[in-house]
PDB file of C-alpha atoms and ligand atoms in Angstrom:
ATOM      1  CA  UNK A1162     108.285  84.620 135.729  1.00 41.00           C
ATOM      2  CA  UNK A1163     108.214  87.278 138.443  1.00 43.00           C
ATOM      3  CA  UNK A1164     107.066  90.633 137.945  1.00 38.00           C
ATOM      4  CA  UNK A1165     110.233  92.588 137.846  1.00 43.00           C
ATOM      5  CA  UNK A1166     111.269  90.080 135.382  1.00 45.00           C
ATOM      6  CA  UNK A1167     108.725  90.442 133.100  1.00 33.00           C
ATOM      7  CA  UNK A1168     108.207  94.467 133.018  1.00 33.00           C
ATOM      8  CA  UNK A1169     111.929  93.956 132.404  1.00 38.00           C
ATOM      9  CA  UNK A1170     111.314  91.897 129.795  1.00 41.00           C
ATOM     10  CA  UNK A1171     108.527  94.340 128.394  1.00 35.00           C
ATOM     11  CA  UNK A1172     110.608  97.261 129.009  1.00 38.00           C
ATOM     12  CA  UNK A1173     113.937  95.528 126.738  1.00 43.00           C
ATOM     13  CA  UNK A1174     111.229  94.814 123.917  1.00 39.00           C
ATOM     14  CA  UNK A1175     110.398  98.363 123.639  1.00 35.00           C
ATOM     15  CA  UNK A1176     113.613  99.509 123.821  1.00 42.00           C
ATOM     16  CA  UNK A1177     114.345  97.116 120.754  1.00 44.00           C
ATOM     17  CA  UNK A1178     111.464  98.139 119.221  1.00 37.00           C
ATOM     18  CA  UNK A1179     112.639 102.257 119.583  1.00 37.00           C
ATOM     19  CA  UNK A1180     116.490 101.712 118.550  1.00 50.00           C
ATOM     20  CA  UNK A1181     114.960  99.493 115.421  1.00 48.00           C
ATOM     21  CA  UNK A1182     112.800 103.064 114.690  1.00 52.00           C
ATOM     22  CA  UNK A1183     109.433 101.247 114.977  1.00 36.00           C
ATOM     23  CA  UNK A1184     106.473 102.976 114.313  1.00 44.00           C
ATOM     24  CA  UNK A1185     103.233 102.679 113.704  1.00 37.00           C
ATOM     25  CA  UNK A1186     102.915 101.464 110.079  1.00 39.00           C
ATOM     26  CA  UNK A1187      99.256 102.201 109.498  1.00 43.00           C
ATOM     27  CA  UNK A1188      96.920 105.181 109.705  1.00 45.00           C
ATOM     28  CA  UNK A1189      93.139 105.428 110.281  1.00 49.00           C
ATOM     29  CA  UNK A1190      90.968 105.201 107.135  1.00 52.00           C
ATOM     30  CA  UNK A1191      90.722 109.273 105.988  1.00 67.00           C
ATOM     31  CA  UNK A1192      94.277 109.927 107.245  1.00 92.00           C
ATOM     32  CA  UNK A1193      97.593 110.792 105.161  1.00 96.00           C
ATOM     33  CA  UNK A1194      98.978 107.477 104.363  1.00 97.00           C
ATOM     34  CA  UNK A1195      96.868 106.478 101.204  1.00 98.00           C
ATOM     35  CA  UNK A1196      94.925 102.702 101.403  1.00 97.00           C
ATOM     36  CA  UNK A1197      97.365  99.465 101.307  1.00 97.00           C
ATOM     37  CA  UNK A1198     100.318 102.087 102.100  1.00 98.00           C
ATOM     38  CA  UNK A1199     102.781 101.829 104.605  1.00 97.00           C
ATOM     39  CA  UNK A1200     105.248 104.475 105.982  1.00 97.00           C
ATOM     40  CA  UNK A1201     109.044 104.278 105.366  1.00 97.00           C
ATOM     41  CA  UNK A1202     111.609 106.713 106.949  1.00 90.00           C
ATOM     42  CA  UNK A1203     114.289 105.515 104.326  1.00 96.00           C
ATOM     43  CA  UNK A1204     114.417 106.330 100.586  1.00 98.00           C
ATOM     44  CA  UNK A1205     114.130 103.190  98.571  1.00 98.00           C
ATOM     45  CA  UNK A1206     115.702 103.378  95.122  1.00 98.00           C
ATOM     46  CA  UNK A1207     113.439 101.907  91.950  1.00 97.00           C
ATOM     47  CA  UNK A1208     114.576 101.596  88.772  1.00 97.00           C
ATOM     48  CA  UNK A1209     115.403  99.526  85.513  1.00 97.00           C
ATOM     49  CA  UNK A1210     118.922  98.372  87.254  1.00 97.00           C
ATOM     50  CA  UNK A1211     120.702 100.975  85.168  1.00 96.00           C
ATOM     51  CA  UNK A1212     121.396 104.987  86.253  1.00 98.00           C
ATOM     52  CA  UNK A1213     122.396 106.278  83.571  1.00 98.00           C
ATOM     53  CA  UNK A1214     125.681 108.852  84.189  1.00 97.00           C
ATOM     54  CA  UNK A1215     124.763 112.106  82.173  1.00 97.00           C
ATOM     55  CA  UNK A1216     127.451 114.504  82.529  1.00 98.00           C
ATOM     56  CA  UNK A1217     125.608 118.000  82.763  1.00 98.00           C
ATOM     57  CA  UNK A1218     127.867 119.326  79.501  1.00 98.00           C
ATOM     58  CA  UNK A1219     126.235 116.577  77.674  1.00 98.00           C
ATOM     59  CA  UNK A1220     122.482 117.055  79.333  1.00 98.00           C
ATOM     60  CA  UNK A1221     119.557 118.122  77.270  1.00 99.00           C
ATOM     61  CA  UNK A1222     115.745 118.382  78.094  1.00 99.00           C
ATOM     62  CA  UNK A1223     113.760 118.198  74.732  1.00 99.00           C
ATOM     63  CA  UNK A1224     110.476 119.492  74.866  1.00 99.00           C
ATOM     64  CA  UNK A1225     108.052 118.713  71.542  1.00 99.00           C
ATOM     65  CA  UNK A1226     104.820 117.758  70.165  1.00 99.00           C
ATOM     66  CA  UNK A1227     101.696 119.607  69.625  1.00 99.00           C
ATOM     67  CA  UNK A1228     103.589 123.211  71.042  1.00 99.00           C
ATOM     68  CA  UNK A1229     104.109 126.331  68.916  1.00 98.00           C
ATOM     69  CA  UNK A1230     107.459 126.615  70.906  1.00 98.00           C
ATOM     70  CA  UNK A1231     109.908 123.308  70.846  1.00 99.00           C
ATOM     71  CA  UNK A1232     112.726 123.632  72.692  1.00 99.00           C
ATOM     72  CA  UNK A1233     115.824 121.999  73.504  1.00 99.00           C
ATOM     73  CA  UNK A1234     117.135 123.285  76.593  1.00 99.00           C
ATOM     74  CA  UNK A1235     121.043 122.831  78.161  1.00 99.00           C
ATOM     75  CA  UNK A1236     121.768 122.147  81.858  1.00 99.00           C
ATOM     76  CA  UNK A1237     122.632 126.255  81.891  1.00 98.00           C
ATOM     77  CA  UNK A1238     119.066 126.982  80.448  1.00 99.00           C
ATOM     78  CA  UNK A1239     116.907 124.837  82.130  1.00 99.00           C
ATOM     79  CA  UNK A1240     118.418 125.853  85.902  1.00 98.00           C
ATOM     80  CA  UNK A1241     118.081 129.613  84.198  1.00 98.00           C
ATOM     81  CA  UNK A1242     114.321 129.192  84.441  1.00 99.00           C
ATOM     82  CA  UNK A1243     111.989 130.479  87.354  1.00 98.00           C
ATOM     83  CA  UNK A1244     112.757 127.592  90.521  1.00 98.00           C
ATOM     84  CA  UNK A1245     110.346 126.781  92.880  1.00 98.00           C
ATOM     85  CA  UNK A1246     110.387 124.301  95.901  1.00 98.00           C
ATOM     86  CA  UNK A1247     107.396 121.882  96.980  1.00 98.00           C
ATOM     87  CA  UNK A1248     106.962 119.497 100.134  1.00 98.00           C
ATOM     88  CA  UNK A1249     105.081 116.774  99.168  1.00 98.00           C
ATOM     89  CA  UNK A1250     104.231 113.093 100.196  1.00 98.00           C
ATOM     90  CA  UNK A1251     105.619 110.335  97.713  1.00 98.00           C
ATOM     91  CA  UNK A1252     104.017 107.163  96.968  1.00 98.00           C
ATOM     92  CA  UNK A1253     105.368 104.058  95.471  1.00 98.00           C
ATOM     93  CA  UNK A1254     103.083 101.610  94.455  1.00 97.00           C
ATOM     94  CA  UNK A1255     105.450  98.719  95.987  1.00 97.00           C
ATOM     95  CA  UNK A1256     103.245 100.151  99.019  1.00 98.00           C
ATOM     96  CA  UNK A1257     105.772 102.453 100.886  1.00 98.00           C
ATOM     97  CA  UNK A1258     105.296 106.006 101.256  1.00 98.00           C
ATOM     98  CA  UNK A1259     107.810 108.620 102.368  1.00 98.00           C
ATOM     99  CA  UNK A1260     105.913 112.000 103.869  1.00 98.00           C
ATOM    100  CA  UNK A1261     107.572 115.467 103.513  1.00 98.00           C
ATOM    101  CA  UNK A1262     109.942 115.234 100.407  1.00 98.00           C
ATOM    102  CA  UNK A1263     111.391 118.503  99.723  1.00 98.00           C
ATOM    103  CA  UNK A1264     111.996 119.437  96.169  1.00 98.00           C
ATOM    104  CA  UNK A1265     113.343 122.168  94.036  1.00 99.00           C
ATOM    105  CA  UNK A1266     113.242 122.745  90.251  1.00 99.00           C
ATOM    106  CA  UNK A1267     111.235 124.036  87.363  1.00 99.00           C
ATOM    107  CA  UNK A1268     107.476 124.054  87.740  1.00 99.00           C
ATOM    108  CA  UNK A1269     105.583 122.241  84.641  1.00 99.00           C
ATOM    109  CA  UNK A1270     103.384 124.521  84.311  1.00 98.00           C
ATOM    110  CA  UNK A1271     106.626 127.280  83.389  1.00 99.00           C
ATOM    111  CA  UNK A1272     107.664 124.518  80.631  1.00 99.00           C
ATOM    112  CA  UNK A1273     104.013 124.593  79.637  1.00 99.00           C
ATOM    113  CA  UNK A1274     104.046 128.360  79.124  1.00 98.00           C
ATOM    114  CA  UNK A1275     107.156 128.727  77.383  1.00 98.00           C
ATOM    115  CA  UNK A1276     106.424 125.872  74.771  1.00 99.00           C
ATOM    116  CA  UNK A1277     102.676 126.581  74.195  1.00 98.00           C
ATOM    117  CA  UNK A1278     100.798 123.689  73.635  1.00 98.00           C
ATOM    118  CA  UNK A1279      98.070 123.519  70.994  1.00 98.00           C
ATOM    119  CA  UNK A1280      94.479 123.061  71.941  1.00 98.00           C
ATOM    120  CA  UNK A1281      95.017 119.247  70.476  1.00 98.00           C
ATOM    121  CA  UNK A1282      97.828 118.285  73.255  1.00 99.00           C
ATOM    122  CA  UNK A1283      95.944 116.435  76.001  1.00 98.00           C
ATOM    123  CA  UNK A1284      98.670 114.090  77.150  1.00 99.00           C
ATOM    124  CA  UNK A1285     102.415 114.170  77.838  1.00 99.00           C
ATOM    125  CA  UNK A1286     104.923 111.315  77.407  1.00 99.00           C
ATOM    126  CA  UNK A1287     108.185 111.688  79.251  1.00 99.00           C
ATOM    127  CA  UNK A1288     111.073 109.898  78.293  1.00 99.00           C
ATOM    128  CA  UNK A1289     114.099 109.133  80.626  1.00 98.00           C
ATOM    129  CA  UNK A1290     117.869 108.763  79.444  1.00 98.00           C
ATOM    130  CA  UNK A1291     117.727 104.979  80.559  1.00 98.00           C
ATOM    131  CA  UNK A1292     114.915 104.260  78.141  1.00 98.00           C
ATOM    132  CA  UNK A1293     111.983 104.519  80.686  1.00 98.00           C
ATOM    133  CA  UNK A1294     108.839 106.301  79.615  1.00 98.00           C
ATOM    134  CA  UNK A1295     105.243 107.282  81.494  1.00 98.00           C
ATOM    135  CA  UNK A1296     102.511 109.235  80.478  1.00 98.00           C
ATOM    136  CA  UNK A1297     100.182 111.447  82.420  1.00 99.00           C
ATOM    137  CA  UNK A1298      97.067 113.136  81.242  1.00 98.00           C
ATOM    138  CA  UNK A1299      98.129 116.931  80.788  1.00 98.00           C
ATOM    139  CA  UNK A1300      94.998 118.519  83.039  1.00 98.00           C
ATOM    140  CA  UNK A1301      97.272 116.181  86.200  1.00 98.00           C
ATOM    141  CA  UNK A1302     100.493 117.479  85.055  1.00 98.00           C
ATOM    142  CA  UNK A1303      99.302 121.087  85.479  1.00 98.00           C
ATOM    143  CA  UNK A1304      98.699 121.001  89.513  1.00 98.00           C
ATOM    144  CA  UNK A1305     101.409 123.843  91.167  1.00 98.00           C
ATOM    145  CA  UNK A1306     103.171 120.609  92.911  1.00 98.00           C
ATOM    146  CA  UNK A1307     104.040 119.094  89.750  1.00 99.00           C
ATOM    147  CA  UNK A1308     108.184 119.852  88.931  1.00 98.00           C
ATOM    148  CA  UNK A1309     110.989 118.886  87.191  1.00 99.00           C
ATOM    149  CA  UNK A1310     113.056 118.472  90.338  1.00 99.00           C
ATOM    150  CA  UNK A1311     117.073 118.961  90.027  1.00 99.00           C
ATOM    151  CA  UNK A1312     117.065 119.053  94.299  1.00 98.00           C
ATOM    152  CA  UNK A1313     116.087 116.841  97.158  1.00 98.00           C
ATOM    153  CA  UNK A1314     116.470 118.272 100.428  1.00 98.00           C
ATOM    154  CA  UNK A1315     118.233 121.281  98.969  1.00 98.00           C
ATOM    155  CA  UNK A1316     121.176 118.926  97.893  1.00 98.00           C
ATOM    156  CA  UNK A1317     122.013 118.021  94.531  1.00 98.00           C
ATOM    157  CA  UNK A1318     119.411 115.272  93.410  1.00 98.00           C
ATOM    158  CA  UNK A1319     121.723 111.878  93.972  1.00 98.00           C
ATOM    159  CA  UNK A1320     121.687 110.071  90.862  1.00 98.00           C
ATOM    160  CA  UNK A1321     119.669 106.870  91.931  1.00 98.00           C
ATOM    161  CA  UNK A1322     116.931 109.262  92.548  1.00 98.00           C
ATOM    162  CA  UNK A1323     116.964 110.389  89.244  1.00 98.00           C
ATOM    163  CA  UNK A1324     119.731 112.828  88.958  1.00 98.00           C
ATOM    164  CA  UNK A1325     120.306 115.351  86.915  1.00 98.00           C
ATOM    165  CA  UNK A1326     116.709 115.732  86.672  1.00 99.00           C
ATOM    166  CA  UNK A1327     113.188 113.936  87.266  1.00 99.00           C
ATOM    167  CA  UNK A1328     109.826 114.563  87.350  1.00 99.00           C
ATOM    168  CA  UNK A1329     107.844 114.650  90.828  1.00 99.00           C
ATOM    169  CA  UNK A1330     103.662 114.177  90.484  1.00 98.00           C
ATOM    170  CA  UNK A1331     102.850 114.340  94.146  1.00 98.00           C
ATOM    171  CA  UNK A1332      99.115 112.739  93.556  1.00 98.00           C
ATOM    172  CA  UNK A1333      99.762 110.055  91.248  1.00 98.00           C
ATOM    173  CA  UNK A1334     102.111 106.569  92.277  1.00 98.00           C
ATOM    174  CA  UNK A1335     105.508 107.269  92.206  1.00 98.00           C
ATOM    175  CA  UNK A1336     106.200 105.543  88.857  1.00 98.00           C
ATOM    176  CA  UNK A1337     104.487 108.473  86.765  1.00 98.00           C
ATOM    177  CA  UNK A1338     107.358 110.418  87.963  1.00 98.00           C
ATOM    178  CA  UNK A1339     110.259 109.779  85.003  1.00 99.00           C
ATOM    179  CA  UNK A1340     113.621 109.744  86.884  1.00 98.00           C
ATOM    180  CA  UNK A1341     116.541 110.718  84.377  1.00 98.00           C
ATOM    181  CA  UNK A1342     114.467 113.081  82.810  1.00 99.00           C
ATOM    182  CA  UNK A1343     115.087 113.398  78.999  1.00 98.00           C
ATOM    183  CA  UNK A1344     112.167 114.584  76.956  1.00 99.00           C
ATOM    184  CA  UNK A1345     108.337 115.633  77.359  1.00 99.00           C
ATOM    185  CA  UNK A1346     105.945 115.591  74.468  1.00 99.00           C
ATOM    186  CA  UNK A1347     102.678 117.033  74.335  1.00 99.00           C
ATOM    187  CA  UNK A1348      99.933 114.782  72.225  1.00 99.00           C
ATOM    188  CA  UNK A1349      96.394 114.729  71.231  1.00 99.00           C
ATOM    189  CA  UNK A1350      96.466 110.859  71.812  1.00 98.00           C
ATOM    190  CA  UNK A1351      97.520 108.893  75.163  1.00 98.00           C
ATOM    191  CA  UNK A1352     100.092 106.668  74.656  1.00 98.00           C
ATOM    192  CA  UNK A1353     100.962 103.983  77.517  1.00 98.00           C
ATOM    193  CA  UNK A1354     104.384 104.407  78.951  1.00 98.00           C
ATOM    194  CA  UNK A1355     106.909 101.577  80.361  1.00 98.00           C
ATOM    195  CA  UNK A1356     104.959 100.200  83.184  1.00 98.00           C
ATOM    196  CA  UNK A1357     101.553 101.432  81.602  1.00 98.00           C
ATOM    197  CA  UNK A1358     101.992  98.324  78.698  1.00 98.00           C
ATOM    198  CA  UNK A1359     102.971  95.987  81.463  1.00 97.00           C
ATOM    199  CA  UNK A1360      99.827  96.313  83.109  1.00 97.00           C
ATOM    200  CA  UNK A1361     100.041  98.865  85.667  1.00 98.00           C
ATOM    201  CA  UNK A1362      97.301 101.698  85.779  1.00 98.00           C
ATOM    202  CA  UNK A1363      96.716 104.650  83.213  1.00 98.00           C
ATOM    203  CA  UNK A1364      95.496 106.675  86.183  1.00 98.00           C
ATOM    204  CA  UNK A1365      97.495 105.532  88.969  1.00 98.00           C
ATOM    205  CA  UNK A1366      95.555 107.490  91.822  1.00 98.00           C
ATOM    206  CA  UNK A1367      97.075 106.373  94.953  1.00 98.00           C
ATOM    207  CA  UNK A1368      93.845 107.632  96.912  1.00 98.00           C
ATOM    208  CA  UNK A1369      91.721 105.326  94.686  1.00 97.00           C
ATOM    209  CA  UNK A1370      94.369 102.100  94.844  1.00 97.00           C
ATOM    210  CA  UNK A1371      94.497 102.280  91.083  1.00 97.00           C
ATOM    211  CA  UNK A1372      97.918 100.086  91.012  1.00 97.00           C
ATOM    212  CA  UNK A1373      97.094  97.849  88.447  1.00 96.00           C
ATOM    213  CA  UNK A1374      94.809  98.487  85.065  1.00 94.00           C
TER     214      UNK A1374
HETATM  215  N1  MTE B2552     113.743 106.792  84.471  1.00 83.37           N
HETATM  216  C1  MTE B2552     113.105 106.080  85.414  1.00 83.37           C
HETATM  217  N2  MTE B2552     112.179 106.706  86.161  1.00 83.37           N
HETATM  218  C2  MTE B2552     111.511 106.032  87.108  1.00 83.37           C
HETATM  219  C3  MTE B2552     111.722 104.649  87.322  1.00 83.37           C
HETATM  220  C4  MTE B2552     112.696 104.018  86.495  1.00 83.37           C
HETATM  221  O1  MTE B2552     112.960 102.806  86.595  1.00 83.37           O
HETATM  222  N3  MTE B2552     113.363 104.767  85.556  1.00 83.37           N
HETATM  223  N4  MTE B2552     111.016 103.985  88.295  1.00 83.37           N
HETATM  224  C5  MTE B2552     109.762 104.599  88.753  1.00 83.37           C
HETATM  225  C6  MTE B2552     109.246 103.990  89.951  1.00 83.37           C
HETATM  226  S1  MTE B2552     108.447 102.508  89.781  1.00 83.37           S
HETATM  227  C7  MTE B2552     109.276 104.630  91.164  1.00 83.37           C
HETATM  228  S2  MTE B2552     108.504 104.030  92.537  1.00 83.37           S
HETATM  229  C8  MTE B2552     110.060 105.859  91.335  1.00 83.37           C
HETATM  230  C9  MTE B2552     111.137 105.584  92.358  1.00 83.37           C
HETATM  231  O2  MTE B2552     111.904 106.710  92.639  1.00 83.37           O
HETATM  232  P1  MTE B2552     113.115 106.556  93.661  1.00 83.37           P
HETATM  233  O3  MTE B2552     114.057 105.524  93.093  1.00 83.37           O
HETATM  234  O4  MTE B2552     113.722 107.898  93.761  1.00 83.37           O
HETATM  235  O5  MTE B2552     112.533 106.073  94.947  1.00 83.37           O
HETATM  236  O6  MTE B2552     110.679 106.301  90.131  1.00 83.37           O
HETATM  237  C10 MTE B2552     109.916 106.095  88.970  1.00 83.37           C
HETATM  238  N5  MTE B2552     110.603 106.703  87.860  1.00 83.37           N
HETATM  239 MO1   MO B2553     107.339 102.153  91.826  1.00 83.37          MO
END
């Protein structure tokens, strides 16, 4: 093969390469892309094979266990409450990540506050209209990037992400984030969620590869 030829050759592959959106798909050790992770650009969809359609007249967040305060909040009431908006990394523990998800909602720690846990609750179980579940120690769900997110990038939240609502836990694998968000309930004992009994980590710290207990 002659020169020209093969830079031509080499210079085609590339270009293949670039229109396909190649990219590096690991980072150095002590980087932002957590071990065993690659990136995506896309926004894979993960669920049970059902999305439940919840029209928001119909919507309710329910909010119990060990709290002085149990609420039941409409679609009007829960949107009524302080919103905030967080850009965080997202990590699924299928081993993509997507950097720089922006999300709007309610803060947990304002549905902590209004509902006032006892000194008993240490854990929360959410539970999703499509009959998911997930629990997360309550000291986790307290971090300032944990929310009940109603928008991704200041749209709507499309329902296969978890529309009308869903939880987002930034440092924890994506599946401790309940899409389809129905109720939260504060506990004094842990008690495993859907993927928790089928052998996927209590602690799910994608930093530490916890994937699997
Ligand atoms: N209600 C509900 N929440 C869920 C799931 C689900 O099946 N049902 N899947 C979990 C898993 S395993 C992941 S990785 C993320 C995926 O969110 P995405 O579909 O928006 O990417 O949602 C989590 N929350
Ligand atoms: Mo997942």
């Amino acid at each position: 093969m002659s020169k020209e030829r093969y830079i031509l050759a080499k210079q085609q592959w590339a270009e293949k390469q670039t229109a396909r959106g190649f990219r590096p798909r690991i980072e150095p050790a002590g980087g932002r892309l957590p071990p065993g992770q690659r990136l995506t650009d896309g926004f894979p969809v993960l669920d049970l094979g059902v999305q439940p359609d919840i029209p928001l007249a119909e919507w309710r967040l329910t909010i119990d266990g060990l709290v002085e305060m149990p609420v039941c909040l409409t679609w009007e009431e829960f949107n009524a409450l302080p919103q905030v908006s967080d850009t965080s990394d997202f990590h699924c523990v299928t081993t993509w990540s997507k950097y720089d998800c922006r999300w709007t909602g309610v803060a947990f720690t304002t549905l902590y506050e209004m509902v006032r846990p006892t000194p008993e609750a240490r854990f929360v179980y959410f539970t999703s209209y499509d009959g998911y579940s997930t629990n997360v120690a309550l000291e986790q769900c307290l971090s300032d990037d944990v929310l009940i997110a109603t928008t991704f990038e200041e749209h709507p939240l499309p329902r296969e992400h978890g529309g009308p609502a869903r939880v987002i836990i930034p440092k924890l694998y994506a599946w401790k984030g309940a899409k389809f968000i129905k109720g939260i309930s504060f506990l004094a004992e842990d008690k495993l969620g859907f993927w928790e009994v089928r052998g996927y980590s209590n602690s799910a710290d994608p930093w530490k590869e916890e994937r699997y207990a």
